Amino acid sequence: MPTRLSLAERTIAHTGRDEMVAELADTIETALIAAIVAKGSASFAVSGGSTPKPLYQALAGRDLDWSKVTVILVDERWVDPGEAGSNESFVRDSLMRDKAAAARFIGLKTSTASPQEAAQALNADLPADLFPLDVAVLGMGADGHTASWFPGADGLDAALEASAPPLAAITAKRSAVTGDHLLRMTLTLPVLEGARLSLLMLTGSEKQRTLDVARADGAVRDMPVRALLRSGAANLQVHWAL
Ligand code: 6PG
């Protein structure tokens, strides 16, 4: 069990990274099984980044009916699978192996030159039973982005609108966090705040400081994770370990 020492409101501080991974794997397994029992299927949105990798590796061996689970990316860089930076490749390698290899996967990269050209067709092709998401795993960058909601990005305002479709195209401003990968496809605010369970997973003291700044007053456009933190999403949990 984690020690519930609050770093800030609604943050669950874990005693260590292994303990956080074990608890989140249990929580996600339970939520996916409950969804399958209730409605015959489960939807699971997953982020890239180094933080969730051990969680995905732990989940891959969990004994649940993965054939009834649909995995969708929270966001994707506009690179093909197999290329550097592909979140699809990362998720296929870390999560969708062992028992979880049976899950259905929805990738977000298409053959169009830009995500802007792909958004309408990708939205139209999403399965009707995907939403509300049963579980979403989110990360946060040192710049206060989550998903591909990057500070000051083109497309950010549209992605955060209450009426946004599930997926939106983003062109990020170049930064140390984005690297060369400025073109992105991302899930939007209504989909992520509507998830039955959203887990924002953070490690290290830098992310702790970033979270504190994000929780203080300031513009959403400067730290877009604020859109989620301020959305009042009752099902958002923030998990942190040093
Ligand atoms: C990206 C990354 C990014 C990542 C966060 C947290 O698409 O640029 O996937 O969104 O999730 O920056 O990354 P770490 O977990 O590695 O700190």
XYZ file of N, CA and C and ligand atoms in Angstrom:
743
model
N 0.845 -1.203 0.000
C 0.000 0.000 0.000
C 0.879 1.251 0.000
N 0.521 2.258 -0.766
C 1.318 3.487 -0.763
C 1.076 4.282 0.516
N 2.062 5.052 0.906
C 1.804 6.021 1.962
C 1.104 7.194 1.300
N -0.018 7.585 1.843
C -0.780 8.639 1.166
C -0.356 10.007 1.693
N 0.954 10.283 1.513
C 1.492 11.588 1.860
C 1.213 12.499 0.685
N 0.362 13.462 0.882
C -0.033 14.283 -0.250
C 1.039 15.297 -0.596
N 1.582 15.233 -1.816
C 2.503 16.262 -2.303
C 1.739 17.538 -2.524
N 0.557 17.363 -2.978
C -0.381 18.447 -3.239
C -1.721 17.739 -3.307
N -2.753 18.506 -3.450
C -4.089 17.924 -3.448
C -4.212 16.779 -4.463
N -4.816 15.705 -4.058
C -5.136 14.571 -4.931
C -3.905 13.903 -5.543
N -2.772 13.961 -4.883
C -1.608 13.214 -5.356
C -1.375 12.043 -4.429
N -1.176 10.872 -5.002
C -0.843 9.697 -4.213
C 0.663 9.504 -4.326
N 1.366 9.674 -3.197
C 2.825 9.550 -3.183
C 3.184 8.126 -2.775
N 3.915 7.453 -3.623
C 4.281 6.057 -3.363
C 5.651 5.992 -2.705
N 5.892 4.862 -2.039
C 7.166 4.706 -1.333
C 8.318 4.444 -2.301
N 8.034 4.027 -3.499
C 9.084 3.800 -4.490
C 8.449 3.477 -5.839
N 9.288 3.466 -6.878
C 8.750 3.244 -8.231
C 8.175 1.842 -8.405
N 8.853 0.838 -7.812
C 8.356 -0.541 -7.963
C 6.989 -0.687 -7.339
N 6.844 -0.075 -6.188
C 5.554 -0.165 -5.483
C 4.467 0.559 -6.283
N 4.796 1.702 -6.883
C 3.818 2.417 -7.708
C 3.409 1.560 -8.909
N 4.387 0.968 -9.565
C 4.087 0.133 -10.736
C 3.185 -1.032 -10.337
N 3.506 -1.682 -9.220
C 2.706 -2.842 -8.789
C 1.275 -2.416 -8.483
N 1.120 -1.292 -7.792
C -0.246 -0.860 -7.459
C -1.018 -0.453 -8.711
N -0.371 0.272 -9.605
C -1.090 0.699 -10.817
C -1.432 -0.486 -11.714
N -0.531 -1.473 -11.782
C -0.857 -2.662 -12.587
C -2.080 -3.363 -12.002
N -2.135 -3.480 -10.681
C -3.318 -4.098 -10.040
C -4.576 -3.281 -10.342
N -4.456 -1.962 -10.210
C -5.614 -1.077 -10.428
C -6.131 -1.190 -11.858
N -5.209 -1.193 -12.811
C -5.612 -1.256 -14.225
C -6.195 -2.624 -14.556
N -5.561 -3.675 -14.060
C -6.090 -5.029 -14.305
C -7.524 -5.121 -13.784
N -7.745 -4.643 -12.575
C -9.084 -4.695 -11.974
C -10.089 -3.905 -12.807
N -9.682 -2.724 -13.271
C -10.606 -1.875 -14.045
C -10.933 -2.497 -15.399
N -9.931 -3.091 -16.052
C -10.182 -3.710 -17.363
C -11.094 -4.930 -17.210
N -10.842 -5.735 -16.177
C -11.696 -6.916 -15.947
C -13.124 -6.472 -15.636
N -13.265 -5.442 -14.813
C -14.616 -4.958 -14.466
C -15.356 -4.490 -15.715
N -14.647 -3.816 -16.625
C -15.284 -3.340 -17.864
C -15.707 -4.521 -18.736
N -14.854 -5.529 -18.820
C -15.175 -6.707 -19.648
C -16.400 -7.429 -19.077
N -16.439 -7.547 -17.755
C -17.593 -8.203 -17.120
C -18.866 -7.390 -17.373
N -18.759 -6.070 -17.274
C -19.949 -5.213 -17.369
C -20.470 -5.085 -18.800
N -19.565 -5.010 -19.775
C -20.035 -4.693 -21.136
C -19.375 -5.517 -22.232
N -18.560 -6.470 -21.833
C -17.990 -7.387 -22.816
C -16.720 -6.911 -23.485
N -16.292 -5.676 -23.188
C -15.060 -5.157 -23.787
C -14.505 -4.049 -22.905
N -13.237 -3.703 -23.153
C -12.588 -2.639 -22.376
C -11.720 -1.813 -23.308
N -11.607 -0.508 -23.008
C -10.737 0.366 -23.798
C -9.666 0.961 -22.887
N -8.453 1.007 -23.416
C -7.277 1.334 -22.608
C -6.400 2.270 -23.439
N -6.271 3.530 -23.009
C -5.457 4.519 -23.720
C -4.108 4.643 -23.033
N -3.039 4.583 -23.837
C -1.695 4.527 -23.255
C -0.784 5.600 -23.852
N 0.036 6.186 -22.993
C 0.990 7.225 -23.380
C 2.359 6.625 -23.621
N 3.189 7.366 -24.334
C 4.592 7.003 -24.462
C 5.390 7.554 -23.288
N 6.694 7.574 -23.436
C 7.558 8.105 -22.380
C 8.213 6.987 -21.595
N 9.284 7.340 -20.906
C 10.019 6.329 -20.140
C 9.282 5.918 -18.867
N 8.467 6.816 -18.320
C 7.845 6.552 -17.014
C 6.942 5.312 -17.009
N 6.035 5.153 -17.998
C 5.116 4.010 -17.910
C 5.689 2.685 -18.399
N 6.902 2.667 -18.920
C 7.417 1.421 -19.518
C 7.352 0.228 -18.553
N 7.846 0.361 -17.305
C 7.765 -0.804 -16.415
C 6.326 -1.204 -16.077
N 5.416 -0.234 -16.090
C 4.000 -0.552 -15.867
C 3.476 -1.418 -17.013
N 3.784 -1.048 -18.256
C 3.310 -1.824 -19.404
C 3.929 -3.230 -19.375
N 5.212 -3.299 -19.008
C 5.865 -4.614 -18.951
C 5.203 -5.489 -17.891
N 4.796 -4.880 -16.783
C 4.114 -5.654 -15.731
C 2.736 -6.098 -16.195
N 2.035 -5.222 -16.904
C 0.668 -5.553 -17.346
C 0.654 -6.637 -18.414
N 1.700 -6.699 -19.225
C 1.711 -7.621 -20.367
C 1.467 -9.072 -19.945
N 1.900 -9.409 -18.742
C 1.749 -10.791 -18.284
C 0.505 -11.032 -17.451
N -0.311 -10.003 -17.269
C -1.502 -10.162 -16.420
C -2.534 -11.033 -17.121
N -3.141 -11.872 -16.314
C -4.033 -12.902 -16.836
C -5.458 -12.360 -16.939
N -5.733 -11.666 -18.011
C -7.105 -11.237 -18.259
C -7.383 -11.466 -19.737
N -8.633 -11.356 -20.128
C -8.984 -11.662 -21.518
C -8.636 -10.471 -22.413
N -7.361 -10.399 -22.768
C -6.879 -9.268 -23.559
C -7.548 -9.203 -24.924
N -8.115 -10.308 -25.407
C -8.772 -10.252 -26.725
C -9.991 -9.337 -26.696
N -10.444 -9.004 -25.488
C -11.593 -8.100 -25.366
C -11.168 -6.666 -25.036
N -9.862 -6.419 -25.072
C -9.337 -5.085 -24.743
C -8.873 -4.390 -26.028
N -9.275 -3.139 -26.199
C -8.734 -2.307 -27.283
C -7.766 -1.296 -26.688
N -6.542 -1.326 -27.178
C -5.505 -0.380 -26.750
C -5.420 0.720 -27.800
N -5.511 1.964 -27.369
C -5.328 3.108 -28.279
C -4.250 4.017 -27.697
N -3.485 4.637 -28.575
C -2.465 5.573 -28.103
C -3.127 6.865 -27.628
N -2.583 7.443 -26.562
C -2.999 8.788 -26.148
C -2.515 9.813 -27.165
N -1.325 9.567 -27.717
C -0.803 10.481 -28.734
C 0.289 9.787 -29.527
N 0.583 10.380 -30.677
C 1.614 9.802 -31.552
C 2.381 10.902 -32.253
N 3.674 10.701 -32.378
C 4.490 11.557 -33.238
C 4.223 11.150 -34.688
N 4.387 12.094 -35.614
C 4.045 11.773 -37.010
C 5.200 11.040 -37.683
N 5.493 9.864 -37.142
C 6.530 8.975 -37.706
C 5.916 7.584 -37.819
N 6.403 6.833 -38.800
C 5.870 5.488 -39.009
C 6.370 4.529 -37.927
N 5.602 3.472 -37.677
C 6.080 2.430 -36.761
C 7.453 1.936 -37.215
N 8.305 1.720 -36.263
C 9.657 1.273 -36.583
C 10.660 2.413 -36.655
N 10.140 3.655 -36.840
C 11.051 4.803 -36.856
C 11.263 5.323 -35.436
N 12.370 6.028 -35.248
C 12.683 6.589 -33.934
C 11.539 7.483 -33.467
N 11.140 7.326 -32.225
C 10.107 8.184 -31.647
C 8.702 7.649 -31.801
N 8.513 6.515 -32.466
C 7.160 5.979 -32.663
C 6.591 5.445 -31.344
N 5.504 6.050 -30.904
C 4.853 5.528 -29.705
C 4.211 4.169 -29.983
N 3.758 3.968 -31.230
C 3.197 2.652 -31.568
C 4.227 1.546 -31.349
N 5.437 1.765 -31.844
C 6.475 0.741 -31.665
C 6.784 0.528 -30.186
N 6.829 1.639 -29.451
C 7.103 1.538 -28.015
C 6.033 0.696 -27.303
N 4.782 0.949 -27.629
C 3.687 0.227 -26.948
C 3.640 -1.234 -27.407
N 3.906 -1.470 -28.679
C 3.937 -2.865 -29.143
C 5.059 -3.638 -28.449
N 6.193 -2.975 -28.219
C 7.337 -3.668 -27.616
C 7.200 -3.842 -26.107
N 6.561 -2.883 -25.444
C 6.538 -2.922 -23.976
C 5.259 -3.549 -23.425
N 4.110 -3.238 -24.026
C 2.819 -3.720 -23.494
C 2.280 -4.921 -24.265
N 2.314 -4.830 -25.595
C 1.542 -5.804 -26.388
C 2.370 -7.038 -26.724
N 2.803 -7.688 -25.689
C 3.535 -8.932 -25.824
C 2.974 -9.879 -24.779
N 3.492 -11.095 -24.713
C 3.003 -12.055 -23.719
C 1.471 -12.135 -23.829
N 0.757 -12.100 -22.710
C -0.708 -12.246 -22.769
C -1.378 -11.052 -23.464
N -0.824 -9.873 -23.274
C -1.436 -8.661 -23.852
C -1.286 -8.587 -25.372
N -0.536 -9.495 -25.961
C -0.413 -9.512 -27.428
C -1.763 -9.760 -28.093
N -2.721 -10.314 -27.341
C -4.047 -10.621 -27.910
C -4.938 -9.388 -28.025
N -4.529 -8.281 -27.441
C -5.378 -7.079 -27.479
C -5.442 -6.511 -28.895
N -6.552 -5.800 -29.177
C -6.662 -5.062 -30.441
C -5.928 -3.727 -30.268
N -5.291 -3.254 -31.318
C -4.506 -2.024 -31.202
C -4.971 -0.998 -32.223
N -5.112 0.243 -31.790
C -5.438 1.339 -32.709
C -4.268 2.308 -32.745
N -3.564 2.331 -33.870
C -2.470 3.278 -34.061
C -2.999 4.589 -34.619
N -2.205 5.633 -34.527
C -2.662 6.962 -34.930
C -1.893 7.531 -36.112
N -0.893 6.821 -36.626
C -0.112 7.326 -37.760
C -0.706 6.765 -39.055
N -0.955 7.670 -39.996
C -1.441 7.239 -41.310
C -0.412 7.642 -42.367
N -0.748 7.397 -43.616
C 0.205 7.673 -44.702
C 0.171 9.123 -45.174
N -0.742 9.937 -44.640
C -0.789 11.332 -45.095
C 0.456 12.084 -44.612
N 0.763 13.171 -45.311
C 1.985 13.909 -44.985
C 1.898 14.586 -43.617
N 0.692 14.966 -43.228
C 0.545 15.692 -41.964
C -0.602 15.099 -41.148
N -0.562 15.288 -39.831
C -1.679 14.829 -39.009
C -2.960 15.608 -39.294
N -2.802 16.865 -39.717
C -3.985 17.687 -40.038
C -4.805 17.026 -41.143
N -4.113 16.419 -42.119
C -4.822 15.761 -43.233
C -5.469 14.454 -42.804
N -5.020 13.898 -41.689
C -5.489 12.565 -41.286
C -6.602 12.600 -40.244
N -6.774 13.732 -39.570
C -7.620 13.752 -38.371
C -9.070 13.340 -38.651
N -9.632 13.872 -39.726
C -11.050 13.597 -39.980
C -11.297 12.104 -40.204
N -10.458 11.471 -41.018
C -10.646 10.041 -41.307
C -10.361 9.191 -40.074
N -9.341 9.579 -39.316
C -9.046 8.806 -38.098
C -10.217 8.877 -37.126
N -10.786 10.059 -36.962
C -11.949 10.192 -36.066
C -13.117 9.338 -36.556
N -13.331 9.355 -37.869
C -14.468 8.608 -38.429
C -14.289 7.105 -38.260
N -13.042 6.646 -38.216
C -12.773 5.205 -38.149
C -12.757 4.647 -36.731
N -12.832 5.507 -35.728
C -12.759 5.000 -34.342
C -13.971 4.115 -34.058
N -13.759 2.983 -33.392
C -14.894 2.123 -33.069
C -15.864 2.817 -32.121
N -17.141 2.583 -32.334
C -18.164 3.266 -31.543
C -18.089 2.901 -30.063
N -17.579 1.714 -29.757
C -17.608 1.261 -28.353
C -16.350 1.664 -27.571
N -15.524 2.531 -28.166
C -14.253 2.871 -27.501
C -14.445 3.826 -26.313
N -15.468 4.678 -26.423
C -15.657 5.738 -25.422
C -16.921 5.507 -24.628
N -16.958 5.886 -23.356
C -15.837 6.455 -22.619
C -14.711 5.444 -22.424
N -13.492 5.957 -22.426
C -12.338 5.101 -22.157
C -12.486 4.492 -20.769
N -12.115 3.235 -20.644
C -12.155 2.629 -19.311
C -10.949 3.039 -18.478
N -9.774 3.074 -19.113
C -8.558 3.470 -18.396
C -7.690 4.300 -19.339
N -7.105 5.373 -18.817
C -6.107 6.146 -19.566
C -4.878 6.330 -18.687
N -3.717 6.042 -19.258
C -2.450 6.294 -18.564
C -1.807 7.519 -19.208
N -1.535 8.513 -18.385
C -0.985 9.779 -18.866
C 0.365 10.051 -18.235
N 1.186 10.801 -18.959
C 2.447 11.278 -18.415
C 2.453 12.795 -18.445
N 3.530 13.370 -17.996
C 3.674 14.827 -18.053
C 5.133 15.144 -18.304
N 5.387 16.093 -19.184
C 6.756 16.519 -19.434
C 7.158 17.671 -18.523
N 8.423 17.956 -18.490
C 8.938 19.049 -17.657
C 8.408 20.406 -18.116
N 7.854 20.451 -19.332
C 7.258 21.686 -19.851
C 5.773 21.807 -19.506
N 5.234 20.837 -18.775
C 3.820 20.890 -18.397
C 2.883 20.403 -19.489
N 3.418 19.633 -20.453
C 2.497 19.028 -21.443
C 2.025 17.669 -20.937
N 0.852 17.283 -21.386
C 0.410 15.900 -21.266
C -0.204 15.543 -22.615
N -0.372 14.247 -22.882
C -0.742 13.824 -24.240
C 0.179 14.572 -25.218
N -0.344 15.111 -26.339
C 0.495 16.007 -27.170
C -0.017 17.432 -27.078
N -0.479 17.786 -25.902
C -0.902 19.161 -25.641
C 0.349 19.942 -25.207
N 1.062 20.460 -26.200
C 2.310 21.172 -25.899
C 2.055 22.661 -25.726
N 2.827 23.307 -24.851
C 2.630 24.735 -24.616
C 2.670 25.540 -25.917
N 1.639 26.357 -26.107
C 1.619 27.272 -27.251
C 1.466 26.602 -28.601
N 1.133 25.328 -28.645
C 1.092 24.599 -29.926
C -0.053 25.066 -30.820
N 0.151 24.951 -32.131
C -0.961 25.123 -33.073
C -1.876 23.911 -32.923
N -3.156 24.184 -32.788
C -4.111 23.095 -32.612
C -4.453 22.822 -31.165
N -3.696 23.464 -30.245
C -3.947 23.200 -28.821
C -5.343 23.644 -28.400
N -5.729 24.860 -28.777
C -7.041 25.361 -28.348
C -8.158 24.435 -28.829
N -8.041 23.976 -30.071
C -9.075 23.088 -30.616
C -9.106 21.765 -29.863
N -7.926 21.265 -29.456
C -7.870 19.984 -28.749
C -8.459 20.070 -27.342
N -8.537 21.296 -26.817
C -9.026 21.475 -25.447
C -10.478 21.951 -25.400
N -11.102 22.089 -26.568
C -12.505 22.535 -26.597
C -13.437 21.430 -26.130
N -14.499 21.847 -25.465
C -15.472 20.862 -24.968
C -16.109 20.070 -26.105
N -16.189 20.697 -27.279
C -16.838 20.040 -28.418
C -15.839 19.324 -29.333
N -14.595 19.202 -28.911
C -13.579 18.592 -29.782
C -13.921 17.141 -30.083
N -13.639 16.687 -31.306
C -13.748 15.254 -31.590
C -12.667 14.511 -30.800
N -12.696 13.186 -30.767
C -11.729 12.455 -29.922
C -10.274 12.711 -30.262
N -9.970 12.913 -31.557
C -8.575 13.086 -31.973
C -8.383 14.445 -32.621
N -7.228 15.052 -32.368
C -6.914 16.348 -32.983
C -5.443 16.370 -33.387
N -5.174 17.115 -34.452
C -3.799 17.295 -34.931
C -3.157 18.472 -34.205
N -1.873 18.326 -33.944
C -1.105 19.344 -33.218
C 0.179 19.621 -33.978
N 0.560 20.884 -34.060
C 1.929 21.226 -34.464
C 2.565 21.951 -33.287
N 3.512 21.268 -32.654
C 4.148 21.820 -31.452
C 5.199 22.850 -31.821
N 5.486 23.729 -30.876
C 6.642 24.611 -31.035
C 7.877 23.814 -30.623
N 8.941 23.967 -31.378
C 10.143 23.190 -31.076
C 10.666 23.513 -29.678
N 11.027 22.480 -28.952
C 11.588 22.662 -27.609
C 12.488 21.462 -27.313
N 13.139 21.518 -26.166
C 13.975 20.380 -25.769
C 13.125 19.131 -25.589
N 11.867 19.318 -25.231
C 10.986 18.169 -24.991
C 10.496 17.573 -26.308
N 10.117 18.415 -27.267
C 9.568 17.885 -28.529
C 10.658 17.312 -29.423
N 11.891 17.830 -29.308
C 12.900 17.476 -30.291
C 12.404 17.844 -31.679
N 12.708 16.995 -32.663
C 12.292 17.267 -34.044
C 10.838 16.892 -34.304
N 10.205 16.272 -33.342
C 8.870 15.711 -33.585
C 7.788 16.734 -33.253
N 7.537 17.620 -34.213
C 6.578 18.697 -33.966
C 5.156 18.307 -34.362
N 5.027 17.430 -35.331
C 3.702 17.034 -35.819
C 3.187 15.855 -35.007
N 1.981 15.998 -34.499
C 1.429 14.995 -33.566
C -0.047 14.770 -33.812
N -0.510 13.616 -33.379
C -1.943 13.332 -33.267
C -2.198 13.046 -31.785
N -3.293 13.583 -31.264
C -3.521 13.430 -29.823
C -4.994 13.228 -29.500
N -5.247 12.478 -28.433
C -6.591 12.481 -27.854
C -6.856 13.872 -27.275
N -8.125 14.237 -27.242
C -8.505 15.589 -26.842
C -9.043 15.611 -25.405
N -9.233 16.823 -24.898
C -9.670 16.977 -23.504
C -10.994 16.259 -23.190
N -12.044 16.399 -24.015
C -13.292 15.737 -23.619
C -13.153 14.226 -23.462
N -12.320 13.619 -24.290
C -12.133 12.167 -24.193
C -11.353 11.804 -22.932
N -10.304 12.570 -22.635
C -9.496 12.216 -21.465
C -10.200 12.579 -20.163
N -10.925 13.675 -20.128
C -11.636 13.980 -18.874
C -12.865 13.094 -18.706
N -13.302 12.478 -19.784
C -14.442 11.569 -19.702
C -14.066 10.135 -19.394
N -12.779 9.852 -19.282
C -12.357 8.473 -19.005
C -12.863 8.027 -17.638
N -13.197 6.760 -17.548
C -13.679 6.248 -16.253
C -12.573 6.258 -15.213
N -11.333 6.120 -15.662
C -10.188 6.180 -14.753
C -9.011 6.746 -15.522
N -8.470 7.882 -15.062
C -7.271 8.479 -15.663
C -6.164 8.463 -14.628
N -5.017 7.923 -15.017
C -3.888 7.799 -14.098
C -2.732 8.630 -14.637
N -2.441 9.740 -13.994
C -1.298 10.577 -14.362
C -0.115 10.087 -13.531
N 0.876 9.536 -14.239
C 1.963 8.800 -13.573
C 3.251 9.604 -13.682
N 3.820 9.951 -12.541
C 4.982 10.841 -12.505
C 6.076 10.261 -11.622
N 7.327 10.498 -12.016
C 8.446 10.101 -11.167
C 9.462 11.243 -11.084
N 10.133 11.296 -9.933
C 11.265 12.202 -9.774
C 10.894 13.566 -9.233
N 11.918 14.240 -8.711
C 11.675 15.524 -8.047
C 11.376 16.641 -9.054
N 11.895 16.528 -10.271
C 11.609 17.572 -11.265
C 10.116 17.580 -11.623
N 9.548 16.388 -11.781
C 8.116 16.309 -12.118
C 7.262 16.792 -10.933
N 7.768 16.535 -9.728
C 7.060 17.033 -8.538
C 6.984 18.556 -8.573
N 8.116 19.182 -8.928
C 8.131 20.653 -8.997
C 7.244 21.143 -10.139
N 7.306 20.446 -11.265
C 6.465 20.839 -12.409
C 4.987 20.752 -12.035
N 4.618 19.705 -11.327
C 3.222 19.535 -10.923
C 2.797 20.673 -9.985
N 3.685 21.039 -9.064
C 3.357 22.145 -8.149
C 3.123 23.441 -8.926
N 3.960 23.701 -9.918
C 3.790 24.920 -10.732
C 2.496 24.828 -11.530
N 2.228 23.655 -12.080
C 1.009 23.489 -12.883
C -0.241 23.697 -12.035
N -0.152 23.340 -10.769
C -1.327 23.490 -9.906
C -1.528 24.923 -9.441
N -0.492 25.749 -9.582
C -0.631 27.158 -9.196
C -1.370 27.907 -10.310
N -1.698 29.178 -10.043
C -2.361 29.993 -11.060
C -1.464 30.115 -12.296
N -2.091 30.265 -13.425
C -1.324 30.447 -14.653
C -2.137 29.963 -15.830
N -1.654 30.291 -17.023
C -2.420 30.006 -18.229
C -2.312 28.533 -18.635
N -3.428 27.984 -19.070
C -3.443 26.616 -19.592
C -2.502 26.510 -20.792
N -2.474 27.543 -21.632
C -1.648 27.508 -22.837
C -0.162 27.361 -22.499
N 0.243 27.850 -21.312
C 1.648 27.738 -20.900
C 1.974 26.345 -20.360
N 1.023 25.722 -19.690
C 1.203 24.372 -19.140
C -0.111 23.609 -19.359
N -0.265 23.008 -20.510
C -1.578 22.450 -20.860
C -2.086 21.325 -19.963
N -1.210 20.691 -19.175
C -1.715 19.687 -18.224
C -2.744 20.313 -17.285
N -2.674 21.640 -17.146
C -3.650 22.346 -16.296
C -5.083 22.103 -16.765
N -5.261 21.903 -18.064
C -6.620 21.679 -18.574
C -7.224 20.450 -17.906
N -6.419 19.440 -17.709
C -6.907 18.213 -17.080
C -7.018 18.394 -15.564
N -5.990 19.007 -14.970
C -5.997 19.188 -13.511
C -7.172 20.059 -13.070
N -7.565 21.006 -13.935
C -8.643 21.936 -13.576
C -10.002 21.481 -14.085
N -10.035 20.376 -14.806
C -11.286 19.981 -15.449
C -12.292 19.459 -14.436
N -11.800 19.153 -13.234
C -12.711 18.590 -12.242
C -13.028 17.142 -12.545
N -12.228 16.531 -13.435
C -12.454 15.115 -13.754
C -12.359 14.307 -12.463
N -13.477 13.766 -12.062
C -13.531 13.072 -10.770
C -12.685 11.811 -10.795
N -12.431 11.297 -11.980
C -11.740 10.013 -12.071
C -10.255 10.154 -12.348
N -9.721 11.369 -12.191
C -8.289 11.590 -12.389
C -7.541 11.329 -11.083
N -6.533 10.454 -11.164
C -5.640 10.221 -10.024
C -4.222 10.596 -10.442
N -3.527 11.312 -9.566
C -2.119 11.637 -9.822
C -1.259 10.744 -8.920
N -0.391 9.965 -9.546
C 0.491 9.050 -8.799
C 1.929 9.497 -8.987
N 2.662 9.533 -7.894
C 4.050 10.009 -7.955
C 4.946 9.107 -7.100
N 6.146 8.901 -7.591
C 7.184 8.239 -6.794
C 8.511 8.901 -7.116
N 9.403 8.948 -6.145
C 10.709 9.579 -6.345
C 11.524 8.767 -7.349
C 6.255 12.617 -26.387
C 6.512 11.864 -25.132
C 6.008 12.634 -23.969
C 6.226 11.919 -22.667
C 6.435 12.896 -21.562
C 6.939 12.202 -20.331
O 5.333 12.227 -27.095
O 6.982 13.599 -26.610
O 5.937 10.595 -25.175
O 4.668 13.004 -24.124
O 5.153 11.101 -22.357
O 7.348 13.867 -21.980
O 8.089 11.498 -20.682
P 8.925 10.662 -19.644
O 8.013 9.663 -19.038
O 10.003 10.014 -20.456
O 9.441 11.629 -18.650
